[in-house]
Amino acid sequence: MTNPGSVSRLVDAGDGTMKWNYDPVELEGPMQNWLYMAADQNNPYWLVRNNNRTNLEDRAYGYISSSFQIIKSLKAQARFSLDRSRSKYTDSRMATTQYPTQMIDRGIYSEGSSSVHEFYLDGMLSYDDTFGDFSVSASGGATAHRAQGEGNSMFEIASPYDYTLRRVPTIINEFDYRTGSGGSRDYWKTSDWDKGLFVTGQLGWKELVYLEGSYRHDWYRAFTQFRAKKIRDNYGYFSFGANALVHGLVELPDFITHLKVRTSYSEVGNSIPNILYVQQTKSRTTGAVTASNFARYEDPKPEMLKSFEAGFDISFFRNSLNWDVTYYNTSMNNNYLAIGTLSGLTKAVNTGVIRNQGIETTLSYSWAITKDLIWKTGANFAYNHNVIEDTYTENDKAYPVAQNIGFGGKFQIKYIKGGKYGDLYATDFARNEDGSIRLLSNGKPLLSSDKFGTYVGNMNSPYTLGWNNSFSYKNFNLYFLIDGRIGGKTVSFTEAFLDRLGLSQRTADARLAAEADPSLVFIDKEFNKELPGMRLDDGRIVPIQQWYEGIGGDINATQYVYDATNFRMREVSFGYTFNNVFGVGQNLSLSLVGRNLFFVYNKAPVDPDSSLSTQNSLGNFDIFNMPAARSIGFSASITF
């Protein structure tokens, strides 16, 4: 490759001082060859072959447990586990690799290592006994957990560095930590711990009715930094429940084989992040001290999940027909949020209530059609409704809480009272009074000045369904599962970038339509030329290239939001069991298994279940994700 660099020499500045003057110089080495040499556009083969990252991890894990029967009904037990891991990585990026904002001109090299030492210890006394028709069980104990870690990393330009500042080096792609070219170093230590006390109990009557409850009290390291403010570092949570086998308590019709009713309530706490909120940093170069990026944390609290459930399980016709129903109502309280302030600092708050409630149900049936042919079928259905009942307020006014997500932060999830968790907002077209899209003279669409002012849907699907069937005939068996979801939204920035580059099927169809229809022509008055056009919904014709360059990429994300409703053939298997192959009762089963075989229904151009990340906010985004994979294989199992 040939790439501009510079060499330096000392010259007269003309004002009685001297200054360094830099002259261009050529850099030589491998150069990326790609049609679209622009920011963040790279040849995939270049990335695979010339940008290398290696990760190595060593891990040792140990576990010890012991128990001792003190008396007939009283037992003591303890467990201890130790987990030690160490990881190291190296990362090299060759010159001419395109980053989002610039091209790497000399290459980049980084490496780092980290280690984590973690242990867990618990001890418990448990009691279990019966007194006539009653059974009693109880347990109590303590837990302790600690995790400590440290790590270091370095990042540098892959080119030797002249500390005399007399010459800018021309050697590139030197992937060695000794190169030391204008890089950075970092070192850190981490420490976290939590501990708790717990007690549980259950009372049963004739193995038909059970009452149970529990209480737990936890201490968290993250809260100890607020002791001066007299804020507690320990919190308690409880749960209780009951269930009864109704068919053993009252006489039911003969066709009802089994009936169980159940209900429970529980509270579960979650600590705030283990961050030192008043931490300062000191520059190793100037000695200057930088204050924490966090504003004052006024009232830290653990997040609290409160959950209520009630339901029943019922079986008919000697367990041939089974039906389970569960109603749930959960609320997440004191949600931890890090919000921006007008001063530029980040403010940590615990606020708001997000409620989820819905039903989950399964229905299954087993039918012996003949002596050798058995059919089992089952369906499951779930519905969830969530609402933001409360959010952060400041001076008795709702405070805007939002999270920018997606490529280039083109979407916002807004947390608005009365809205839903996962509500997506984006910036739409600028529009005329009649609602039509405002266009420039060259046909390119304009964006609205109301940033993130358009609601485009919710990421979460309220309905999920599934249907499974199995058929067994003598030693043959066939199974298949169809499942899916209804509603929700998915976003594809892959489609957006293909549109902008004119590489999508949509742009190809538009060009072919323009070739076939002479009326689809846009007159560019500025340059007095005809361009292939496409017709908008309001009848106006716009130039194909300018239109898709005006909405594609990361420009107008509202045009790449799709309905996530989909159903697919999740799994199909066909197998045969060879009985008594290795002796009596020792069987061999062989199966052909296919998973994620095809869509029964899907209108989105991508797999709606594909995920850019495991983070909640990126679960429905496609940004050049790996394609959905279909797998076909064999399975074998042996029973002894």
XYZ file of C-alpha atoms in Angstrom:
640
model
C 0.000 0.000 0.000
C 0.960 3.640 -0.249
C -0.283 5.829 2.542
C 0.643 9.393 3.591
C 2.789 9.839 6.693
C 5.322 12.538 7.596
C 8.885 13.252 8.672
C 9.869 16.259 10.756
C 12.655 18.825 10.794
C 13.338 21.959 12.830
C 12.774 25.228 10.888
C 12.656 28.931 11.645
C 9.120 30.007 12.550
C 9.860 33.619 11.501
C 9.178 35.096 14.922
C 12.493 34.325 16.545
C 11.454 30.790 17.516
C 11.890 27.401 15.941
C 9.142 24.901 15.122
C 8.806 21.335 13.825
C 7.800 21.099 10.187
C 6.264 17.862 8.933
C 6.743 16.674 5.356
C 4.711 13.863 3.735
C 6.178 10.386 3.582
C 4.860 7.128 2.106
C 3.978 4.081 4.203
C 4.412 0.681 2.582
C 2.748 -2.619 3.370
C -0.368 -4.725 2.696
C -3.385 -2.638 1.711
C -7.049 -3.563 1.898
C -8.804 -3.918 -1.465
C -12.502 -3.187 -1.237
C -15.057 -1.534 -3.480
C -16.482 0.614 -0.677
C -13.470 2.247 0.973
C -15.373 4.368 3.461
C -15.785 4.661 7.209
C -16.649 1.320 8.824
C -16.712 -0.503 5.453
C -14.296 -3.444 5.245
C -13.683 -6.442 3.038
C -14.881 -9.402 5.155
C -11.949 -11.542 3.954
C -9.573 -8.804 5.079
C -11.127 -8.792 8.536
C -10.948 -12.588 8.853
C -7.366 -12.974 7.614
C -5.642 -9.817 8.831
C -7.444 -8.723 11.981
C -6.751 -11.378 14.573
C -7.839 -11.744 18.161
C -6.911 -14.670 20.375
C -8.367 -15.468 23.783
C -6.854 -17.959 26.199
C -8.419 -18.964 29.490
C -7.262 -21.225 32.299
C -9.732 -22.238 34.951
C -9.641 -24.403 38.051
C -12.813 -25.233 39.945
C -13.262 -27.228 43.112
C -16.273 -28.250 45.176
C -16.544 -29.897 48.590
C -19.682 -30.808 50.478
C -20.358 -32.730 53.648
C -23.338 -33.644 55.774
C -23.819 -35.109 59.238
C -26.944 -36.670 60.743
C -27.000 -35.241 64.255
C -30.177 -37.056 65.302
C -32.860 -38.841 63.333
C -34.688 -35.683 62.249
C -31.858 -33.151 62.347
C -29.080 -32.909 59.787
C -26.210 -30.471 59.283
C -24.539 -29.869 55.962
C -21.973 -27.498 54.494
C -20.677 -26.698 51.019
C -17.603 -24.897 49.793
C -16.613 -24.074 46.234
C -13.550 -22.335 44.852
C -13.239 -20.961 41.326
C -9.982 -19.499 39.996
C -9.676 -18.316 36.411
C -7.133 -16.416 34.357
C -7.588 -15.101 30.837
C -5.354 -13.382 28.304
C -6.054 -11.832 24.931
C -4.107 -10.297 22.053
C -5.704 -8.184 19.334
C -4.043 -6.967 16.119
C -5.648 -4.739 13.467
C -3.717 -4.153 10.245
C -3.274 -0.770 8.614
C -6.055 0.362 6.199
C -8.767 -1.277 8.330
C -11.697 1.123 8.425
C -13.058 2.225 11.804
C -16.378 4.121 12.147
C -14.624 7.501 12.241
C -11.274 6.947 10.519
C -8.940 4.524 8.795
C -6.154 2.841 10.785
C -3.023 4.098 9.026
C -0.288 2.204 10.906
C -2.100 -0.715 12.550
C -3.199 -1.204 16.140
C -2.087 -3.731 18.730
C -3.520 -4.440 22.165
C -3.233 -7.140 24.770
C -4.410 -7.737 28.292
C -4.885 -10.263 31.030
C -7.162 -10.667 34.007
C -7.687 -13.069 36.878
C -10.638 -13.750 39.143
C -10.664 -15.682 42.430
C -14.090 -16.551 43.761
C -15.383 -18.649 46.637
C -18.786 -19.606 47.958
C -19.579 -21.075 51.381
C -22.834 -22.072 52.991
C -23.933 -24.030 56.006
C -27.380 -25.263 56.936
C -29.286 -27.128 59.616
C -32.374 -28.980 58.393
C -35.154 -30.623 60.374
C -37.725 -33.070 58.962
C -40.274 -35.065 60.944
C -43.886 -36.202 61.049
C -46.439 -35.986 63.880
C -49.469 -38.058 63.068
C -51.141 -36.529 60.021
C -48.757 -33.580 60.035
C -45.293 -33.243 58.520
C -42.864 -30.501 59.463
C -39.682 -29.484 57.707
C -37.502 -26.478 58.402
C -34.016 -25.272 57.580
C -31.818 -22.352 58.498
C -28.332 -21.305 57.641
C -25.909 -18.756 56.283
C -24.165 -18.030 52.992
C -20.989 -16.140 52.132
C -19.619 -15.223 48.722
C -16.555 -13.221 47.693
C -15.007 -12.434 44.320
C -11.683 -10.639 43.795
C -9.973 -9.860 40.548
C -7.281 -7.821 38.884
C -6.257 -7.126 35.339
C -4.171 -5.036 33.012
C -4.352 -3.977 29.398
C -2.320 -2.027 26.886
C -3.221 -0.390 23.596
C -0.824 1.118 21.083
C -0.267 2.085 17.486
C 1.610 -0.744 15.781
C 4.549 1.438 14.804
C 7.825 2.309 16.633
C 7.727 5.600 18.468
C 10.473 8.268 18.344
C 10.466 9.899 21.764
C 12.734 12.721 20.498
C 9.862 13.720 18.196
C 12.339 14.168 15.316
C 10.825 11.641 12.971
C 7.480 9.970 12.459
C 8.245 6.279 11.795
C 7.306 4.584 8.528
C 7.319 0.988 9.854
C 3.770 -0.310 10.245
C 1.968 -3.426 11.522
C 4.508 -4.092 14.291
C 2.302 -6.233 16.533
C 4.521 -6.346 19.622
C 3.970 -4.905 23.082
C 7.542 -3.548 23.042
C 6.742 -1.200 20.159
C 5.360 1.389 22.574
C 3.977 3.883 20.070
C 1.811 6.516 21.716
C -0.317 3.938 23.482
C -2.096 3.619 26.804
C -1.841 1.310 29.781
C -4.439 0.371 32.355
C -4.520 -1.647 35.565
C -7.427 -2.406 37.850
C -8.537 -4.382 40.852
C -12.041 -5.509 41.735
C -13.571 -6.789 44.936
C -17.112 -7.756 45.797
C -18.839 -9.758 48.488
C -22.256 -10.572 49.820
C -23.499 -12.660 52.710
C -26.836 -13.719 54.060
C -28.910 -15.567 56.616
C -31.965 -17.596 55.677
C -34.713 -19.717 57.192
C -37.412 -21.800 55.474
C -40.257 -23.928 56.731
C -43.041 -26.171 55.462
C -46.083 -27.644 57.200
C -48.010 -30.481 55.544
C -51.218 -32.310 56.371
C -51.854 -35.866 55.131
C -49.640 -35.134 52.101
C -52.601 -33.212 50.725
C -52.160 -29.639 51.960
C -48.898 -27.739 52.343
C -48.069 -24.316 53.751
C -44.562 -22.939 53.289
C -42.629 -19.773 53.949
C -39.119 -18.376 53.935
C -37.138 -15.330 55.005
C -33.717 -14.153 53.858
C -31.532 -11.290 55.030
C -28.618 -10.134 52.852
C -25.644 -7.814 53.262
C -24.069 -6.182 50.164
C -20.618 -4.648 49.757
C -21.861 -1.980 47.326
C -23.904 -0.314 50.088
C -21.051 -0.025 52.603
C -19.741 3.148 50.896
C -22.870 4.992 52.123
C -22.470 4.273 55.824
C -21.624 7.914 56.539
C -25.108 8.796 55.246
C -26.587 6.206 57.639
C -27.895 4.138 54.747
C -28.390 0.452 55.508
C -26.175 -2.162 53.889
C -28.556 -5.054 54.667
C -32.087 -5.896 53.585
C -34.615 -8.653 54.159
C -36.980 -10.529 51.834
C -39.683 -13.121 52.427
C -41.978 -15.536 50.610
C -44.932 -17.750 51.431
C -47.154 -20.155 49.549
C -49.755 -22.889 49.789
C -50.938 -25.779 47.659
C -53.571 -28.460 48.030
C -54.536 -31.699 46.275
C -58.261 -31.115 45.967
C -59.042 -34.602 44.668
C -57.896 -35.981 48.018
C -59.979 -33.534 50.053
C -63.377 -33.678 48.356
C -65.134 -36.104 46.076
C -64.873 -35.105 42.422
C -66.515 -36.539 39.283
C -64.955 -39.783 38.087
C -63.532 -38.202 34.942
C -61.294 -35.901 37.065
C -58.199 -37.842 38.056
C -56.125 -35.105 39.665
C -56.667 -31.499 40.786
C -54.066 -29.341 42.481
C -54.421 -25.648 43.342
C -51.459 -23.444 44.281
C -50.597 -19.889 45.157
C -47.467 -18.043 46.279
C -45.985 -14.639 46.940
C -42.282 -13.815 47.007
C -39.868 -10.920 47.218
C -36.350 -11.051 45.765
C -33.745 -8.340 46.093
C -30.886 -7.340 43.807
C -27.980 -5.122 44.848
C -27.021 -1.936 43.073
C -23.909 -2.254 40.841
C -20.643 -2.632 42.741
C -19.333 0.802 41.714
C -17.457 3.360 43.820
C -19.677 6.332 43.056
C -17.304 8.984 44.436
C -14.134 7.578 42.853
C -11.604 10.136 41.605
C -8.902 9.602 38.988
C -5.447 11.113 38.891
C -3.459 11.828 35.740
C -0.044 10.139 35.763
C 1.247 12.865 33.460
C 0.028 16.094 35.051
C -1.056 14.981 38.503
C -4.451 16.569 37.934
C -7.343 14.970 39.813
C -10.626 14.364 38.002
C -13.804 14.092 40.038
C -16.236 11.215 39.702
C -18.589 11.173 36.715
C -21.444 10.419 39.085
C -23.543 13.040 40.793
C -24.571 12.515 44.413
C -26.416 9.209 44.901
C -29.255 10.360 47.128
C -31.078 7.249 48.301
C -29.584 3.933 47.143
C -31.823 0.892 47.509
C -31.752 -2.669 46.223
C -34.024 -3.484 43.329
C -37.032 -5.447 44.526
C -39.004 -7.980 42.501
C -42.396 -8.723 44.049
C -44.218 -11.661 42.542
C -47.639 -13.243 43.046
C -48.719 -16.477 41.352
C -51.851 -18.606 41.445
C -52.912 -21.562 39.373
C -54.095 -25.117 39.099
C -53.122 -28.453 37.517
C -55.916 -30.774 36.511
C -55.970 -34.186 34.830
C -58.909 -35.965 33.213
C -59.665 -39.504 32.083
C -56.879 -41.268 33.978
C -54.272 -38.642 33.085
C -54.998 -38.772 29.357
C -55.882 -35.055 29.297
C -53.813 -32.598 31.353
C -54.278 -28.859 31.774
C -52.056 -26.430 33.708
C -52.896 -22.740 34.186
C -50.850 -20.081 35.974
C -51.665 -16.423 36.555
C -48.767 -14.178 37.570
C -48.424 -10.576 38.631
C -44.925 -9.227 39.199
C -43.621 -5.749 39.834
C -40.035 -4.540 39.614
C -39.567 -1.788 42.185
C -36.677 0.596 42.821
C -35.233 0.009 39.353
C -31.601 1.087 39.130
C -31.128 3.748 36.449
C -28.141 5.874 35.472
C -29.528 9.054 33.936
C -27.849 12.113 32.449
C -28.047 15.546 34.045
C -27.772 19.077 32.679
C -24.344 19.357 34.333
C -23.053 16.453 32.231
C -22.749 14.102 35.190
C -24.460 10.731 35.533
C -27.010 10.418 38.288
C -27.756 7.008 39.809
C -31.331 6.619 41.047
C -33.614 3.841 42.278
C -37.071 4.592 41.072
C -40.154 3.478 39.273
C -42.410 0.460 39.094
C -42.662 -1.823 36.060
C -45.462 -4.367 36.288
C -45.868 -7.554 34.305
C -48.928 -9.727 34.533
C -50.315 -12.490 32.402
C -51.177 -16.135 32.078
C -49.304 -19.264 31.066
C -51.120 -22.447 30.176
C -50.361 -25.868 28.703
C -52.802 -28.487 27.458
C -51.706 -32.013 26.576
C -53.500 -35.172 25.460
C -52.394 -38.783 25.070
C -54.391 -41.224 22.956
C -53.698 -44.916 22.438
C -55.224 -45.208 18.967
C -54.350 -48.891 18.712
C -52.271 -51.272 20.781
C -49.084 -50.183 18.989
C -49.929 -46.635 17.862
C -49.882 -43.836 20.466
C -50.347 -40.132 19.753
C -49.359 -37.430 22.251
C -50.026 -33.793 21.532
C -49.548 -30.642 23.581
C -50.036 -26.911 23.187
C -48.720 -24.038 25.266
C -49.823 -20.418 25.308
C -48.578 -17.383 27.216
C -49.739 -13.785 27.348
C -47.875 -10.960 29.057
C -48.950 -7.372 29.615
C -46.444 -4.904 30.990
C -46.864 -1.291 31.971
C -44.639 1.363 33.519
C -46.682 2.421 36.529
C -44.199 4.930 37.861
C -40.888 6.451 36.830
C -38.352 8.963 38.057
C -39.621 12.368 39.124
C -37.695 15.471 40.098
C -39.358 18.363 41.900
C -42.686 16.535 41.484
C -42.280 16.497 37.704
C -41.664 13.509 35.475
C -38.008 13.352 34.461
C -37.323 12.121 30.907
C -35.573 8.766 31.118
C -34.442 7.235 27.838
C -31.801 4.896 26.482
C -30.289 5.308 23.019
C -29.833 1.974 21.280
C -29.246 0.500 17.847
C -26.620 1.351 15.253
C -25.535 4.945 15.800
C -28.095 5.308 18.604
C -30.919 5.820 16.101
C -33.586 4.479 18.466
C -34.622 5.395 21.971
C -36.319 3.272 24.573
C -38.367 5.760 26.582
C -39.510 5.041 30.124
C -42.756 6.984 30.320
C -45.415 6.540 32.979
C -48.298 4.665 31.409
C -46.110 3.316 28.619
C -44.583 -0.127 28.243
C -41.117 -1.463 28.841
C -39.487 -1.737 25.421
C -41.335 1.146 23.705
C -39.237 2.263 20.708
C -39.010 5.793 19.372
C -37.146 7.111 16.329
C -36.801 10.184 14.121
C -39.191 10.105 11.154
C -39.486 12.118 7.932
C -40.228 15.802 7.974
C -43.768 16.176 6.655
C -45.901 18.797 4.959
C -49.230 19.970 6.353
C -51.058 17.296 4.360
C -48.849 14.575 5.864
C -46.758 13.988 2.751
C -42.980 13.620 3.027
C -40.929 16.766 2.513
C -38.410 16.391 -0.306
C -35.384 18.355 -1.492
C -35.264 19.507 -5.086
C -33.172 16.445 -5.968
C -35.825 14.105 -4.549
C -34.008 13.203 -1.338
C -36.298 13.068 1.748
C -35.825 15.338 4.756
C -35.768 14.222 8.398
C -37.932 15.789 11.069
C -36.417 18.173 13.601
C -38.436 16.339 16.276
C -35.712 13.894 17.280
C -37.024 10.560 18.558
C -40.534 11.936 18.281
C -42.162 8.985 16.504
C -43.363 5.861 18.285
C -42.579 2.831 16.123
C -43.708 -0.022 18.370
C -42.655 -2.221 21.246
C -39.833 -4.754 21.087
C -41.644 -7.372 23.173
C -44.179 -9.851 21.837
C -47.191 -10.202 24.152
C -48.171 -13.668 22.873
C -46.082 -16.839 22.575
C -47.439 -20.194 21.398
C -46.235 -23.706 20.724
C -47.630 -27.033 19.509
C -45.838 -30.368 19.838
C -46.801 -33.827 18.619
C -45.276 -37.257 19.002
C -46.318 -40.493 17.346
C -44.978 -43.876 18.399
C -45.631 -47.090 16.526
C -43.980 -50.171 17.949
C -40.304 -49.141 18.051
C -40.631 -46.145 15.706
C -41.198 -42.606 16.946
C -41.858 -39.274 15.223
C -41.820 -35.881 16.948
C -42.253 -32.294 15.770
C -42.596 -28.891 17.413
C -43.988 -25.682 15.916
C -43.678 -22.515 17.966
C -43.704 -18.764 17.540
C -44.811 -15.421 18.819
C -47.341 -12.772 17.854
C -46.547 -9.068 17.901
C -43.468 -7.111 18.829
C -41.001 -5.381 16.541
C -37.637 -6.275 15.057
C -35.159 -3.910 13.399
C -32.758 -4.651 10.538
C -29.886 -2.275 9.914
C -28.562 -4.880 7.491
C -31.470 -4.042 5.181
C -30.828 -0.349 5.743
C -27.195 -0.530 4.646
C -27.974 -2.771 1.667
C -30.594 -0.224 0.579
C -28.154 2.660 0.841
C -25.589 0.819 -1.285
C -28.216 -0.334 -3.799
C -27.560 -3.995 -3.028
C -30.921 -5.055 -1.599
C -33.671 -6.908 -3.447
C -35.908 -3.899 -2.825
C -33.634 -1.519 -4.749
C -33.170 -4.106 -7.510
C -36.949 -4.440 -7.905
C -37.278 -0.651 -8.095
C -34.657 -0.408 -10.838
C -36.255 -3.219 -12.841
C -39.663 -1.562 -12.499
C -38.203 1.721 -13.782
C -36.697 -0.056 -16.784
C -40.062 -1.657 -17.612
C -42.179 1.497 -17.129
C -41.083 4.614 -19.099
C -43.239 6.836 -16.856
C -41.057 6.117 -13.810
C -38.600 8.918 -14.489
C -37.497 11.735 -12.195
C -36.377 14.989 -13.837
C -33.410 16.524 -12.016
C -33.933 20.196 -12.908
C -30.643 21.320 -11.399
C -28.551 19.128 -13.688
C -31.232 18.764 -16.378
C -31.131 14.987 -16.563
C -33.478 12.053 -16.229
C -33.036 9.547 -13.395
C -34.705 6.151 -12.797
C -37.621 6.775 -10.455
C -40.052 5.074 -8.121
C -43.537 6.092 -7.100
C -44.374 6.983 -3.485
C -47.731 6.178 -1.890
C -48.950 9.733 -2.593
C -48.187 9.378 -6.328
C -45.021 11.477 -6.488
C -41.995 10.090 -8.275
C -38.576 10.233 -6.605
C -35.145 9.107 -7.892
C -34.374 5.580 -6.702
C -30.746 6.152 -5.764
C -31.287 9.465 -3.979
C -34.298 8.077 -2.107
C -32.537 5.038 -0.675
C -29.378 7.020 0.049
C -31.655 9.392 1.966
C -33.235 6.715 4.164
C -30.741 3.823 4.227
C -27.739 3.240 6.429
C -28.269 4.890 9.768
C -30.369 7.805 8.506
C -34.082 6.996 8.891
C -34.468 3.987 11.158
C -38.286 4.123 11.063
C -38.207 2.540 7.604
C -36.551 -0.644 8.858
C -38.873 -1.671 11.679
C -40.735 -4.915 10.991
C -43.456 -7.014 12.604
C -41.758 -9.759 14.646
C -44.684 -12.188 14.353
C -43.323 -15.543 13.244
C -43.929 -19.276 13.478
C -41.359 -21.910 12.613
C -40.782 -25.621 12.528
C -38.570 -25.627 15.577
C -37.745 -29.334 15.689
C -38.470 -32.605 13.890
C -37.068 -36.006 14.881
C -37.552 -39.532 13.620
C -36.063 -42.487 15.428
C -36.045 -46.200 16.124
C -35.307 -48.094 19.343
C -33.478 -51.423 19.273
C -34.564 -53.364 22.347
C -32.284 -55.588 24.439
C -29.274 -54.985 22.186
C -26.776 -55.315 25.014
C -28.888 -57.466 27.269
C -32.305 -57.398 28.883
C -33.463 -53.794 29.375
C -30.367 -52.430 27.586
C -31.687 -50.559 24.549
C -30.159 -48.498 21.743
C -32.097 -45.550 20.288
C -31.068 -43.798 17.050
C -32.722 -40.616 15.776
C -32.436 -38.183 12.892
C -32.990 -34.683 14.289
C -33.588 -31.385 12.501
C -33.865 -28.038 14.274
C -34.953 -24.592 13.081
C -35.890 -26.124 9.744
C -38.107 -23.483 8.134
C -40.552 -20.664 8.779
C -44.232 -21.426 8.632
C -44.908 -17.668 8.723
C -42.542 -14.687 8.811
C -42.942 -11.302 7.091
C -39.732 -9.741 8.374
C -36.705 -9.955 6.035
C -34.629 -11.363 8.905
C -35.076 -13.910 11.668
C -36.982 -11.970 14.371
C -35.408 -14.169 17.042
C -31.858 -13.255 15.985
C -30.016 -11.173 18.531
C -27.134 -8.747 18.266
C -26.408 -9.077 21.959
C -27.669 -10.681 25.138
C -28.395 -7.228 26.502
C -32.084 -6.527 26.930
C -31.923 -3.495 24.650
C -30.338 -5.319 21.689
C -32.351 -8.509 21.531
C -34.388 -7.524 18.462
C -31.696 -5.849 16.357
C -30.076 -7.212 13.216
C -26.821 -5.468 12.285
C -25.154 -7.897 9.889
C -25.848 -10.718 12.329
C -24.912 -14.263 11.482
C -27.715 -15.818 9.397
C -30.207 -18.095 11.125
C -28.854 -21.640 11.027
C -30.696 -24.836 10.170
C -29.197 -27.952 11.754
C -29.662 -31.613 10.872
C -27.935 -34.382 12.789
C -28.096 -37.757 14.455
C -28.525 -38.656 18.094
C -27.879 -41.940 19.850
C -28.731 -43.005 23.369
C -28.139 -46.190 25.296
C -30.161 -47.244 28.318
C -28.812 -49.792 30.806
